[in-house]
């Protein structure tokens, strides 16, 4: 799958590919919330193999498009990895409490709703591929 993502990015654009990756994440998490057997959850988890290359490759390309290329690796390490780890620390306790109180299915639907909010935020704030190009152009 990872081999196809650069072609997809070239065809639909970096921002749209990144948003597509987030959309696949919402679908995957939401479907895990409604699935009721281990086989269905296992099949749904296969969407992760589509989500990761969509998300990771387009994120790197977004950084190299809109930021100085010397800065893009630092942005990835600081901006993405640390933010992801801090997010896990902050959200793990409330989501664990939520799972204990309302159950697995509802918790996954709440997580899916949180990612949907992130998608809406990304749609509104991410720069288009043709504006503010400080890195390598398409």
GROMACS .gro file of C-alpha atoms in nm:
model
  138
    1UNK     CA    1   0.000   0.000   0.000
    2UNK     CA    2   0.281   0.239   0.086
    3UNK     CA    3   0.405   0.228  -0.275
    4UNK     CA    4   0.074   0.368  -0.403
    5UNK     CA    5   0.047   0.665  -0.165
    6UNK     CA    6   0.294   0.896  -0.349
    7UNK     CA    7   0.091   0.851  -0.667
    8UNK     CA    8  -0.229   0.927  -0.476
    9UNK     CA    9  -0.069   1.237  -0.321
   10UNK     CA   10   0.036   1.357  -0.665
   11UNK     CA   11  -0.315   1.301  -0.803
   12UNK     CA   12  -0.535   1.447  -0.524
   13UNK     CA   13  -0.285   1.657  -0.330
   14UNK     CA   14  -0.101   1.634   0.000
   15UNK     CA   15  -0.367   1.797   0.217
   16UNK     CA   16  -0.646   1.579   0.077
   17UNK     CA   17  -0.436   1.265   0.126
   18UNK     CA   18  -0.373   1.362   0.487
   19UNK     CA   19  -0.744   1.425   0.541
   20UNK     CA   20  -0.820   1.089   0.377
   21UNK     CA   21  -0.589   0.920   0.627
   22UNK     CA   22  -0.774   1.085   0.915
   23UNK     CA   23  -1.106   0.979   0.762
   24UNK     CA   24  -0.990   0.616   0.743
   25UNK     CA   25  -0.889   0.646   1.110
   26UNK     CA   26  -1.238   0.769   1.204
   27UNK     CA   27  -1.400   0.484   1.012
   28UNK     CA   28  -1.167   0.222   1.164
   29UNK     CA   29  -1.218   0.337   1.522
   30UNK     CA   30  -1.593   0.384   1.476
   31UNK     CA   31  -1.637   0.040   1.321
   32UNK     CA   32  -1.442  -0.115   1.610
   33UNK     CA   33  -1.699   0.050   1.836
   34UNK     CA   34  -1.991  -0.118   1.663
   35UNK     CA   35  -1.834  -0.458   1.592
   36UNK     CA   36  -1.936  -0.726   1.837
   37UNK     CA   37  -1.709  -1.019   1.763
   38UNK     CA   38  -1.331  -1.068   1.751
   39UNK     CA   39  -1.324  -1.168   1.384
   40UNK     CA   40  -1.501  -0.848   1.278
   41UNK     CA   41  -1.266  -0.638   1.491
   42UNK     CA   42  -0.966  -0.820   1.340
   43UNK     CA   43  -1.090  -0.749   0.989
   44UNK     CA   44  -1.160  -0.385   1.074
   45UNK     CA   45  -0.809  -0.349   1.219
   46UNK     CA   46  -0.679  -0.428   0.870
   47UNK     CA   47  -0.783  -0.072   0.777
   48UNK     CA   48  -0.484   0.033   0.987
   49UNK     CA   49  -0.260  -0.092   0.704
   50UNK     CA   50  -0.423   0.167   0.478
   51UNK     CA   51  -0.441   0.442   0.740
   52UNK     CA   52  -0.075   0.445   0.845
   53UNK     CA   53   0.083   0.504   0.503
   54UNK     CA   54  -0.187   0.757   0.411
   55UNK     CA   55  -0.128   0.947   0.731
   56UNK     CA   56   0.250   0.918   0.772
   57UNK     CA   57   0.363   0.980   0.414
   58UNK     CA   58   0.127   1.271   0.362
   59UNK     CA   59   0.230   1.422   0.696
   60UNK     CA   60   0.599   1.410   0.598
   61UNK     CA   61   0.518   1.556   0.257
   62UNK     CA   62   0.306   1.830   0.415
   63UNK     CA   63   0.603   1.927   0.633
   64UNK     CA   64   0.846   1.929   0.340
   65UNK     CA   65   0.600   2.131   0.132
   66UNK     CA   66   0.516   2.406   0.379
   67UNK     CA   67   0.832   2.425   0.591
   68UNK     CA   68   1.203   2.447   0.526
   69UNK     CA   69   1.325   2.095   0.450
   70UNK     CA   70   1.598   2.120   0.714
   71UNK     CA   71   1.328   2.178   0.972
   72UNK     CA   72   1.088   1.902   0.863
   73UNK     CA   73   1.253   1.613   1.051
   74UNK     CA   74   1.259   1.822   1.368
   75UNK     CA   75   0.894   1.912   1.321
   76UNK     CA   76   0.810   1.545   1.287
   77UNK     CA   77   0.999   1.444   1.600
   78UNK     CA   78   0.883   1.731   1.817
   79UNK     CA   79   0.548   1.822   1.670
   80UNK     CA   80   0.409   1.479   1.602
   81UNK     CA   81   0.583   1.222   1.821
   82UNK     CA   82   0.586   1.426   2.142
   83UNK     CA   83   0.230   1.548   2.083
   84UNK     CA   84   0.116   1.188   2.031
   85UNK     CA   85   0.285   1.074   2.351
   86UNK     CA   86   0.148   1.365   2.554
   87UNK     CA   87  -0.196   1.297   2.408
   88UNK     CA   88  -0.174   0.936   2.523
   89UNK     CA   89  -0.076   1.042   2.873
   90UNK     CA   90  -0.356   1.298   2.896
   91UNK     CA   91  -0.631   1.085   2.740
   92UNK     CA   92  -0.553   0.740   2.881
   93UNK     CA   93  -0.702   0.799   3.226
   94UNK     CA   94  -1.027   0.969   3.117
   95UNK     CA   95  -1.082   0.714   2.841
   96UNK     CA   96  -1.008   0.430   3.083
   97UNK     CA   97  -1.263   0.569   3.327
   98UNK     CA   98  -1.510   0.609   3.041
   99UNK     CA   99  -1.457   0.248   2.935
  100UNK     CA  100  -1.513   0.128   3.292
  101UNK     CA  101  -1.834   0.328   3.323
  102UNK     CA  102  -2.003   0.294   2.980
  103UNK     CA  103  -1.822   0.008   2.810
  104UNK     CA  104  -1.602  -0.068   2.516
  105UNK     CA  105  -1.840   0.020   2.233
  106UNK     CA  106  -1.933   0.366   2.357
  107UNK     CA  107  -1.571   0.449   2.438
  108UNK     CA  108  -1.462   0.371   2.082
  109UNK     CA  109  -1.744   0.584   1.943
  110UNK     CA  110  -1.631   0.871   2.168
  111UNK     CA  111  -1.273   0.830   2.044
  112UNK     CA  112  -1.404   0.833   1.688
  113UNK     CA  113  -1.592   1.156   1.763
  114UNK     CA  114  -1.273   1.311   1.904
  115UNK     CA  115  -1.086   1.222   1.585
  116UNK     CA  116  -1.376   1.367   1.384
  117UNK     CA  117  -1.326   1.696   1.571
  118UNK     CA  118  -0.956   1.679   1.480
  119UNK     CA  119  -1.053   1.623   1.115
  120UNK     CA  120  -1.277   1.931   1.117
  121UNK     CA  121  -0.996   2.132   1.278
  122UNK     CA  122  -0.753   2.006   1.012
  123UNK     CA  123  -0.990   2.097   0.729
  124UNK     CA  124  -1.014   2.450   0.863
  125UNK     CA  125  -0.648   2.508   0.949
  126UNK     CA  126  -0.421   2.310   0.715
  127UNK     CA  127  -0.279   2.512   0.429
  128UNK     CA  128  -0.365   2.425   0.072
  129UNK     CA  129  -0.090   2.267  -0.135
  130UNK     CA  130  -0.046   2.585  -0.341
  131UNK     CA  131  -0.012   2.838  -0.057
  132UNK     CA  132   0.287   2.928   0.160
  133UNK     CA  133   0.535   2.689   0.000
  134UNK     CA  134   0.864   2.720   0.188
  135UNK     CA  135   0.995   2.370   0.119
  136UNK     CA  136   1.008   2.150  -0.189
  137UNK     CA  137   0.728   2.232  -0.434
  138UNK     CA  138   0.506   1.959  -0.577
   0.00000   0.00000   0.00000
